[in-house]
PDB file of C-alpha atoms in Angstrom:
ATOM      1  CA  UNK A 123      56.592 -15.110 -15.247  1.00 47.00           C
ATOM      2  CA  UNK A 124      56.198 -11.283 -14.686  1.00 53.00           C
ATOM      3  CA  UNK A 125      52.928 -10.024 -13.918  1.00 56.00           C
ATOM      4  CA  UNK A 126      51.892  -6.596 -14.406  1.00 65.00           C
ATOM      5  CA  UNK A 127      51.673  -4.368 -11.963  1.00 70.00           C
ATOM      6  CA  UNK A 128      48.020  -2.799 -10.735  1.00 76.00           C
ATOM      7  CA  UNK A 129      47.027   0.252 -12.248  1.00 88.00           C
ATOM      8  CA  UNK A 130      46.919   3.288  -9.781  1.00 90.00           C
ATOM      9  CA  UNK A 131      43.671   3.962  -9.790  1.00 90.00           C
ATOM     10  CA  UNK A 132      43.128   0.200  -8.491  1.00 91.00           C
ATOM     11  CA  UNK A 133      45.904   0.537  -6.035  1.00 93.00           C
ATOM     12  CA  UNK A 134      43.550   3.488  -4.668  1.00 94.00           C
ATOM     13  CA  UNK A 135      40.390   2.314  -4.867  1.00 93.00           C
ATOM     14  CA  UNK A 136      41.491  -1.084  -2.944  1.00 92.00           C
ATOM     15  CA  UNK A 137      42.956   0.587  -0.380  1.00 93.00           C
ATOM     16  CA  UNK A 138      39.489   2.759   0.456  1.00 94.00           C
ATOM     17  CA  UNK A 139      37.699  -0.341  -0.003  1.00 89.00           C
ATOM     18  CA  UNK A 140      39.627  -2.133   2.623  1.00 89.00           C
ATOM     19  CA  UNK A 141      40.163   1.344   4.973  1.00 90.00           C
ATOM     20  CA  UNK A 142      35.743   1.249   3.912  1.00 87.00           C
ATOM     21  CA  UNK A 143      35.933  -2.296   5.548  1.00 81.00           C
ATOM     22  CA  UNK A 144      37.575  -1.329   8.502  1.00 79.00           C
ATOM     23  CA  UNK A 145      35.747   0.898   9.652  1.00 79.00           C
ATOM     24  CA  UNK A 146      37.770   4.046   9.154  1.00 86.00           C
ATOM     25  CA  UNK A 147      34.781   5.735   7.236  1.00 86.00           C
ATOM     26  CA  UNK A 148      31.157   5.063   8.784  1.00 83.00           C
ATOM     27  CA  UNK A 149      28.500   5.277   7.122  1.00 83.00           C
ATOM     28  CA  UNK A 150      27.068   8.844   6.142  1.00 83.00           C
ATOM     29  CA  UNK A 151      30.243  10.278   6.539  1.00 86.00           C
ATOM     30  CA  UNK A 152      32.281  12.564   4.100  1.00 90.00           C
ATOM     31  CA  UNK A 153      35.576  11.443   2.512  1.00 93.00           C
ATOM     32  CA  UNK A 154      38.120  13.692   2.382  1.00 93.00           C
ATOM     33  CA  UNK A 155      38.640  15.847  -1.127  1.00 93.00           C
ATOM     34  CA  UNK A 156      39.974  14.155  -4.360  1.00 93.00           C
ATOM     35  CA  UNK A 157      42.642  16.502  -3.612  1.00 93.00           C
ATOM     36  CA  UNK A 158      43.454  15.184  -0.110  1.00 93.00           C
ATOM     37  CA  UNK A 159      43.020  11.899  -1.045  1.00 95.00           C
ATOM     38  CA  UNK A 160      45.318  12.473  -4.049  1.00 94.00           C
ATOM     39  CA  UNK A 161      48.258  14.255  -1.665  1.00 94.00           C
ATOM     40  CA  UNK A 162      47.661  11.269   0.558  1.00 93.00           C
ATOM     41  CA  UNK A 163      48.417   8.360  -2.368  1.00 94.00           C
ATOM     42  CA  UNK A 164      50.828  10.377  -4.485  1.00 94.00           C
ATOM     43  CA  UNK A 165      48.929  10.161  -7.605  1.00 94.00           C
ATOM     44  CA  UNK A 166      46.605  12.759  -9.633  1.00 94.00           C
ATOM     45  CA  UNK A 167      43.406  14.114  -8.713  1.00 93.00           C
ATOM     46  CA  UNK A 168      41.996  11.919 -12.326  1.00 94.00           C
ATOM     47  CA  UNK A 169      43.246   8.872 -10.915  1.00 94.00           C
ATOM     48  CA  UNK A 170      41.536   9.136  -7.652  1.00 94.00           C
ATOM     49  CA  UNK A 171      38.654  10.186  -8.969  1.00 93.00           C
ATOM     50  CA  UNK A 172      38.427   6.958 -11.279  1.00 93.00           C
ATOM     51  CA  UNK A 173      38.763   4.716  -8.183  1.00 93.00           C
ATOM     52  CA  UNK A 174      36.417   6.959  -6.329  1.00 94.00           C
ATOM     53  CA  UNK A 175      33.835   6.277  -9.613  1.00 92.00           C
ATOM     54  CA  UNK A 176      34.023   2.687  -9.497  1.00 90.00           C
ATOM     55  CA  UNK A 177      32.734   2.737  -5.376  1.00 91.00           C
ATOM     56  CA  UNK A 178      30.107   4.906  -6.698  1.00 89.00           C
ATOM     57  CA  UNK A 179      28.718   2.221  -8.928  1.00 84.00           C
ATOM     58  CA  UNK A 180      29.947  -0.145  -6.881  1.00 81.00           C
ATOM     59  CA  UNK A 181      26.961   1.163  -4.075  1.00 82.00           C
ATOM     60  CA  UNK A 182      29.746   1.865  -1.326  1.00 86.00           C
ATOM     61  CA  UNK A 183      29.381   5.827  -2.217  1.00 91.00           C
ATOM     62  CA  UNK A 184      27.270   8.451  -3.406  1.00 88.00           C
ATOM     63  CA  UNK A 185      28.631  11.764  -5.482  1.00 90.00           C
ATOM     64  CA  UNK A 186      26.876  14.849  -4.398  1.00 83.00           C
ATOM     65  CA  UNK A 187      27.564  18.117  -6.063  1.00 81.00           C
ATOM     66  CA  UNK A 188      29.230  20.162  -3.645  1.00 80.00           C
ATOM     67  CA  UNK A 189      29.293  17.841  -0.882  1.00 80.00           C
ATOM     68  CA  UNK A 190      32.160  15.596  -2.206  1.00 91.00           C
ATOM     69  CA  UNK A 191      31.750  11.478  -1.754  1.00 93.00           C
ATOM     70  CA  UNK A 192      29.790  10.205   0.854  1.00 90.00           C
ATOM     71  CA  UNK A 193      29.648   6.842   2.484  1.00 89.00           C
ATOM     72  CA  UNK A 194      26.400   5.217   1.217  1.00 84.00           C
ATOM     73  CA  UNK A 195      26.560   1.784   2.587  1.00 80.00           C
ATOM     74  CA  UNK A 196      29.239  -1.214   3.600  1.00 79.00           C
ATOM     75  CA  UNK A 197      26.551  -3.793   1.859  1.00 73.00           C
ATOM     76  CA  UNK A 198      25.464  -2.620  -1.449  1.00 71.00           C
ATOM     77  CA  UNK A 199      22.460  -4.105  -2.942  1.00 61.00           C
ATOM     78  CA  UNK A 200      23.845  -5.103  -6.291  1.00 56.00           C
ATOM     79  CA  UNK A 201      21.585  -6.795  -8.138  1.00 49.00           C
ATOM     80  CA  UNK A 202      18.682  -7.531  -5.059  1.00 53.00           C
ATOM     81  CA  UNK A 203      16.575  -5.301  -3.275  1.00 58.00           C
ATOM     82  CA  UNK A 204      18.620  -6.429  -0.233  1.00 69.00           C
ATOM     83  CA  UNK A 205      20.263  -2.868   1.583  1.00 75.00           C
ATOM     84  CA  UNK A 206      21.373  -2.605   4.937  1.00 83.00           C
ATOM     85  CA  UNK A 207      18.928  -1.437   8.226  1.00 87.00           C
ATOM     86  CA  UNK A 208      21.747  -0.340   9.901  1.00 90.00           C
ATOM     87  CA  UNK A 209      23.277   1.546   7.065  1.00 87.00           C
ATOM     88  CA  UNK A 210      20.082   3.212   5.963  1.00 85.00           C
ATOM     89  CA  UNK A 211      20.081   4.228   9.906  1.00 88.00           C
ATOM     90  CA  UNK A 212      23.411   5.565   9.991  1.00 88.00           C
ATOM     91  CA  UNK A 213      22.867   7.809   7.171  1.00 83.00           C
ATOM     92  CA  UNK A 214      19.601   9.240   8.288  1.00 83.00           C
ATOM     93  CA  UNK A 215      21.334   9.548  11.325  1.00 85.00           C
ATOM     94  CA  UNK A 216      19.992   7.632  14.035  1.00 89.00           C
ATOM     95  CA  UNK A 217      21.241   5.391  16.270  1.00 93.00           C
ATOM     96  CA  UNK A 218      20.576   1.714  15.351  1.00 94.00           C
ATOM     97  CA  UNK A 219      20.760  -1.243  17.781  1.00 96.00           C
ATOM     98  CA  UNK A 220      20.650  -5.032  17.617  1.00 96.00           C
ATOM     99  CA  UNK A 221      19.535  -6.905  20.535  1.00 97.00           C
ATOM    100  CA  UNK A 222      20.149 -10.887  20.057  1.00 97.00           C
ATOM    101  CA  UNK A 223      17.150 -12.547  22.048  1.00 97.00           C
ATOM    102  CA  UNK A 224      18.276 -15.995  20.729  1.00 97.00           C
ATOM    103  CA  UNK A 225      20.009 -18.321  18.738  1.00 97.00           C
ATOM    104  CA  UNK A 226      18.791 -21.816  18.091  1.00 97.00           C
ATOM    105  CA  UNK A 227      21.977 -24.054  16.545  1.00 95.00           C
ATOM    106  CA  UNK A 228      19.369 -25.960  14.909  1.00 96.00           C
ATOM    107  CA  UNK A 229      15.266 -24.934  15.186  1.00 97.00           C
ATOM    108  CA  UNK A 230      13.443 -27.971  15.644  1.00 96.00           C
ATOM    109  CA  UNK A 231       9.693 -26.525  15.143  1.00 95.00           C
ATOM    110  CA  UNK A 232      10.792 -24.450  11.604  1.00 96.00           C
ATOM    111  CA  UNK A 233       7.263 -22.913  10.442  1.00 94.00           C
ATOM    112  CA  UNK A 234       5.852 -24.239   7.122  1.00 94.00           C
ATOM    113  CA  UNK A 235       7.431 -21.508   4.664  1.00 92.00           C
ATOM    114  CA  UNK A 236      11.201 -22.544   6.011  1.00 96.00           C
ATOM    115  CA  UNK A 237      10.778 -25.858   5.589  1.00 95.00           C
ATOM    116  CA  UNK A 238       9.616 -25.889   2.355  1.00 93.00           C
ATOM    117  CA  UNK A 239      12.600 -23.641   1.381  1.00 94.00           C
ATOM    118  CA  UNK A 240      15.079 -26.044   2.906  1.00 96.00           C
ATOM    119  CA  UNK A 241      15.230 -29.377   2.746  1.00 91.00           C
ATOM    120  CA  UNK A 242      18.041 -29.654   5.310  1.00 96.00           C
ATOM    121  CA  UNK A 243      18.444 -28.512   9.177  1.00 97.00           C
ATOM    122  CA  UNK A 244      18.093 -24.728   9.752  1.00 98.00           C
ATOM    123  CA  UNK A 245      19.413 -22.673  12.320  1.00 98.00           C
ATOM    124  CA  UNK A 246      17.015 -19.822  13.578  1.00 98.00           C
ATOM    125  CA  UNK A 247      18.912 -15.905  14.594  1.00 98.00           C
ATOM    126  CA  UNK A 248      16.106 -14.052  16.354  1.00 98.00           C
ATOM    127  CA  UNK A 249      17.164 -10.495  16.726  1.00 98.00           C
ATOM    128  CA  UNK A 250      15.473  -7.361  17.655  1.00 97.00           C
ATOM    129  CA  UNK A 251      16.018  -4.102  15.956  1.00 96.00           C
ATOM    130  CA  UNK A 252      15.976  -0.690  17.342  1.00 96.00           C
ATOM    131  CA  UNK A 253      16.122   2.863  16.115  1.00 94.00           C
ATOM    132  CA  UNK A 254      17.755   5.750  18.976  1.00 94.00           C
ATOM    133  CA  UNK A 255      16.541   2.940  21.728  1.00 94.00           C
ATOM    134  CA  UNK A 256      13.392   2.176  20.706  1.00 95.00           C
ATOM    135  CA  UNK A 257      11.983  -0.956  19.329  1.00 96.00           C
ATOM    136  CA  UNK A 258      11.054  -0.915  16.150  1.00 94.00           C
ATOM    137  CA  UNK A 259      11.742  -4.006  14.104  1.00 95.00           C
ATOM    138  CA  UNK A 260      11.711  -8.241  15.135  1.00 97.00           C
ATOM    139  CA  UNK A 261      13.364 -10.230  13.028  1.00 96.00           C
ATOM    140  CA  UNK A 262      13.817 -14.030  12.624  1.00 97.00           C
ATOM    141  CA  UNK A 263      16.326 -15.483  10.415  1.00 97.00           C
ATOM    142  CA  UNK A 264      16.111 -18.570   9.073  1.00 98.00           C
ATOM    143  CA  UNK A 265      19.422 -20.680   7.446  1.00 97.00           C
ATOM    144  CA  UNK A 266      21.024 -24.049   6.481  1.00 98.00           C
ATOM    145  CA  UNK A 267      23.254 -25.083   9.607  1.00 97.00           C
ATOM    146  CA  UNK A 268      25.865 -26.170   7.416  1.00 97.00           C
ATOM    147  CA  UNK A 269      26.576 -22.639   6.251  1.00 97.00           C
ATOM    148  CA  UNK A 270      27.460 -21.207   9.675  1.00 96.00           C
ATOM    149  CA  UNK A 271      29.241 -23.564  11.521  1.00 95.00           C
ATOM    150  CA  UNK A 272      30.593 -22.174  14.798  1.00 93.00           C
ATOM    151  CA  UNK A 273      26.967 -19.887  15.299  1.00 95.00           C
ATOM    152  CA  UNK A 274      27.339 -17.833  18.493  1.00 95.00           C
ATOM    153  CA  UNK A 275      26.340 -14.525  20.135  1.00 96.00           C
ATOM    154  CA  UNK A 276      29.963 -13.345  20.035  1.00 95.00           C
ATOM    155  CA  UNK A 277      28.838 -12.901  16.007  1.00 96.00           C
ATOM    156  CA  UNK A 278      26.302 -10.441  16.479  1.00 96.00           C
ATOM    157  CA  UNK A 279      27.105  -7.248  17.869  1.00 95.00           C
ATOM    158  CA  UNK A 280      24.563  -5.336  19.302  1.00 94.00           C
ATOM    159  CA  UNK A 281      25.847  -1.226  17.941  1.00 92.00           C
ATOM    160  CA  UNK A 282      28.115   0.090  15.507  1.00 89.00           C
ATOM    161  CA  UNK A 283      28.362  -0.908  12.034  1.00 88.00           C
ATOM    162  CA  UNK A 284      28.853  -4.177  12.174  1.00 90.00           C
ATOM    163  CA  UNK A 285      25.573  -4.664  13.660  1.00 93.00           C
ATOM    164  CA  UNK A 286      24.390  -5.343   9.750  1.00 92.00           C
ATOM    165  CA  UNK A 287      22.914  -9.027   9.612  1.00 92.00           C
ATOM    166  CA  UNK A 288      23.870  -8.834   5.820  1.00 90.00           C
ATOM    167  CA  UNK A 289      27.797  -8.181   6.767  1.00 90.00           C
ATOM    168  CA  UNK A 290      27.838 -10.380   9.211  1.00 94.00           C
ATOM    169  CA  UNK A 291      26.591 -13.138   7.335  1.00 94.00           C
ATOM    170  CA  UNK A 292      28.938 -11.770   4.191  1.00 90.00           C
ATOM    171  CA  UNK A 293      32.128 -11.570   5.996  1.00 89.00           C
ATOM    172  CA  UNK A 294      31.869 -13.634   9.090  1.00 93.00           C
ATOM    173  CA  UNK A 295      30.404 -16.814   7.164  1.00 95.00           C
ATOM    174  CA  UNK A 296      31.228 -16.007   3.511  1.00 93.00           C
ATOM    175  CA  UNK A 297      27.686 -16.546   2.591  1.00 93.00           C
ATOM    176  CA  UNK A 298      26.895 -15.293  -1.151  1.00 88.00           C
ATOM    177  CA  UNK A 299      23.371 -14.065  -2.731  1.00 88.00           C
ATOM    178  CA  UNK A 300      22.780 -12.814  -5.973  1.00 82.00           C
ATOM    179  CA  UNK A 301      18.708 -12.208  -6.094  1.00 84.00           C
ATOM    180  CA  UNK A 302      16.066 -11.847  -3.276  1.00 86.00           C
ATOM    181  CA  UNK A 303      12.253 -12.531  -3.275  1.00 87.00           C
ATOM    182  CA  UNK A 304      10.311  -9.812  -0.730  1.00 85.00           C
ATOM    183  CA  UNK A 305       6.901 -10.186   0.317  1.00 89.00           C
ATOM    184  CA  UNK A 306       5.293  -7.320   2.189  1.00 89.00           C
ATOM    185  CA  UNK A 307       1.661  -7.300   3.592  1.00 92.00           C
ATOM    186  CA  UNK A 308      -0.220  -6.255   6.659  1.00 93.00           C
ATOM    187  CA  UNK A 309      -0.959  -8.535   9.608  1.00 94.00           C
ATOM    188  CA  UNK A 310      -2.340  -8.535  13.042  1.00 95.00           C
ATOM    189  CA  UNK A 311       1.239  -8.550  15.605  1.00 95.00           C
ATOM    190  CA  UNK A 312       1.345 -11.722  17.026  1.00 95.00           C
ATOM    191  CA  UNK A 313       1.582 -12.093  21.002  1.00 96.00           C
ATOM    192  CA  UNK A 314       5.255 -12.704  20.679  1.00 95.00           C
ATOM    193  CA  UNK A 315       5.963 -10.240  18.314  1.00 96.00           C
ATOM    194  CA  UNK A 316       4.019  -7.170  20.135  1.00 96.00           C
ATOM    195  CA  UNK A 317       5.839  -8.346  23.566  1.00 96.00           C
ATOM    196  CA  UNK A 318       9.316  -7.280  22.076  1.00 96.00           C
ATOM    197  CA  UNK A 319       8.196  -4.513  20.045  1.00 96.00           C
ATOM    198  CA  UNK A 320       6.299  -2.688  22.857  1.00 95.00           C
ATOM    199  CA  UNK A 321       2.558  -2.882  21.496  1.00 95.00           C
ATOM    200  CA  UNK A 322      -0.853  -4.440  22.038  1.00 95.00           C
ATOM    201  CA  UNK A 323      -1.460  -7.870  20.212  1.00 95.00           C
ATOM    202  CA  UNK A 324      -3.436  -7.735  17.428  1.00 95.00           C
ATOM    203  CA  UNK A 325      -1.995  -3.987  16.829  1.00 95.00           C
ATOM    204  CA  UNK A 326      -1.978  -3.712  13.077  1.00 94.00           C
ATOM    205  CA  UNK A 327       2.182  -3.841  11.863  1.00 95.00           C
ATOM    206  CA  UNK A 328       3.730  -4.668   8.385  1.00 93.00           C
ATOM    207  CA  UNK A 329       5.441  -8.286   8.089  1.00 94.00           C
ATOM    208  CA  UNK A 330       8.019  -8.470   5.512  1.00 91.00           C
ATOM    209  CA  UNK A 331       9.648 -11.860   4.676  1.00 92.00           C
ATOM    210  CA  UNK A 332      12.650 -12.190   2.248  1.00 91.00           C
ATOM    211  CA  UNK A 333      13.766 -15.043   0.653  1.00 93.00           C
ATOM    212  CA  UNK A 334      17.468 -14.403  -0.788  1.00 92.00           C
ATOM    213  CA  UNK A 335      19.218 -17.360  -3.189  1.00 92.00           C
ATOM    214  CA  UNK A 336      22.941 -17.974  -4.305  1.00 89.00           C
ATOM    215  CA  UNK A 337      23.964 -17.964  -8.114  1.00 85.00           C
ATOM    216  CA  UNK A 338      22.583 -21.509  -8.548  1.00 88.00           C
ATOM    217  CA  UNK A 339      19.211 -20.333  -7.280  1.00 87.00           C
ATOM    218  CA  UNK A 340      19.425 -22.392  -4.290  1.00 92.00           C
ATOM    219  CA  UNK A 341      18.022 -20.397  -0.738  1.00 94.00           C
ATOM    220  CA  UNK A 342      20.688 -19.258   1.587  1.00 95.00           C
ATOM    221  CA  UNK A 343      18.122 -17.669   4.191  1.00 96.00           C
ATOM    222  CA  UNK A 344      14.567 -16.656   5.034  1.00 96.00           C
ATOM    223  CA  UNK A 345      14.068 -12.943   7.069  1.00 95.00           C
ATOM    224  CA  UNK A 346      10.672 -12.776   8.606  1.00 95.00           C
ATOM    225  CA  UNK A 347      10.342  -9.205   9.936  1.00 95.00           C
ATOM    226  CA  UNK A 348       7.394  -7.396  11.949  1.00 96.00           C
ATOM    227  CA  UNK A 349       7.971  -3.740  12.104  1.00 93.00           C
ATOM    228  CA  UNK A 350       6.336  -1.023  13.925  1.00 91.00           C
ATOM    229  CA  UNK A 351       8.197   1.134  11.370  1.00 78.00           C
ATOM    230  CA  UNK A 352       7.729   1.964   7.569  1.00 72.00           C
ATOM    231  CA  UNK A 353       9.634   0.784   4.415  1.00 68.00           C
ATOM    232  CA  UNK A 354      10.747   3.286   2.168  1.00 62.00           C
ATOM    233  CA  UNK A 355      11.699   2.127  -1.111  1.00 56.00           C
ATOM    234  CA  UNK A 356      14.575   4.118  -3.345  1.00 53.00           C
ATOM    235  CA  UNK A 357      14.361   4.166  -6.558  1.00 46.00           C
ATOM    236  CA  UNK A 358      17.152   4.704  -8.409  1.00 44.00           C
ATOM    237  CA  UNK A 359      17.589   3.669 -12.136  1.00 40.00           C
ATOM    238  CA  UNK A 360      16.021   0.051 -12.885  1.00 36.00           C
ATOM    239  CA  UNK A 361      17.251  -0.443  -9.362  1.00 40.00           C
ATOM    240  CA  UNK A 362      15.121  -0.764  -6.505  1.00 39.00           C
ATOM    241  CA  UNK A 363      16.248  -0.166  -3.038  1.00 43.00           C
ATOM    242  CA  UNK A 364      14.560  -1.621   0.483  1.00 46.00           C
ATOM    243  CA  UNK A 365      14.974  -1.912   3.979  1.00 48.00           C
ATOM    244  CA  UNK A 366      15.344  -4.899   5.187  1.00 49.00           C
ATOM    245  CA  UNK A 367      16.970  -5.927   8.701  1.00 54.00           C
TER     246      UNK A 367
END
């Protein structure tokens, strides 16, 4: 049976996805003109401007008059408050790091709030975040063992783009979310927690914890965050935008 081929426009825009993907365009960069990218695919400046659109809503770019398309993020939020650290870096344009401190195959002392999410063996990610070398955020991920089988340090780059914990667990363990439950307060920083972030215990820092669930509402992991640094929510639309690690 013949099928039909791909419209142009879709032939574009899945080529800048994957080229997106890759790496080719970081984050907070420009892409080149409709009109170079047009040239470049042999097709009109309408039909690369369609598949241009559809990243725009899509989340992977932003339209600014004048400026042309920029690169927004490689993990767009969709339909959770989930965005990228790293991305939100980039754009800003800082230098974001990700120092692994450990990885525990499968935590056998869970606290209470990750057990009663999972009723199945977790694996804890325990990462620190930093911002142009400094320490800034601590973050401890919870998750079922069985969804990422093969854990190990060689997974978790420590600059670049790929630093993201949300593409790594997207692309190097195929793990899906569609909704996310944040809770941010105020806490005293734990002794742990003020070792790797550089302050005194009991120093007053924001704790964030995110629960994120697949399409059948079942929890896929648990982010409990100190930070030394702000959240900064953006609103756009009915859409609200965080910052998580």
């Amino acid at each position: 049976m013949n099928t039909r081929p791909a419209a142009k426009y879709q032939i574009v825009h899945d080529e800048l996805l994957r080229r997106l993907k890759a790496g080719m365009y970081s984050v907070g960069t420009r892409l080149p003109s409709e009109e170079a990218l047009a040239q470049s695919f042999g097709v009109s400046r309408v039909t690369t401007r369609r598949a241009l659109e559809i990243l725009v809503d899509a989340g992977y770019l932003i339209s600014r008059q004048g400026s042309g398309y920029l690169v927004n993020t490689l993990s767009p939020p969709e339909t959770t408050c989930l965005t990228s650290f790293t991305d939100m870096m980039l754009r800003e344009g800082r230098v974001p790091g990700a120092r692994l401190i450990e990885i525990r195959e499968q935590d056998p002392t869970p606290p209470a709030e990750v057990t009663a999410l999972f009723d199945e063996p977790v694996a804890l990610i325990r990462r620190l975040r930093t911002v142009d070398g400094a320490p800034k955020l601590l973050v401890n991920t919870w998750l079922p063992c069985r969804l990422v089988p093969g854990l190990s340090p060689d997974d978790f780059p420590e600059e670049g783009q790929d630093q993201s914990i949300l593409r790594i667990l997207t692309e190097r363990f195929h793990i899906d979310w569609g909704r996310a439950c944040e809770t941010v307060g105020s806490c005293a920083a734990p002794a742990d927690a003020a070792k790797w972030l550089g302050i005194k215990p009991d120093t007053p820092i924001l704790s964030q914890a995110c629960t994120a669930f697949d399409d059948d509402q079942k929890p896929v992991f648990f982010d409990q965050v100190y930070r030394v640094s702000p959240i900064t929510y953006n609103l756009v639309g009915s859409r609200r935008q965080a910052d998580p690690a």
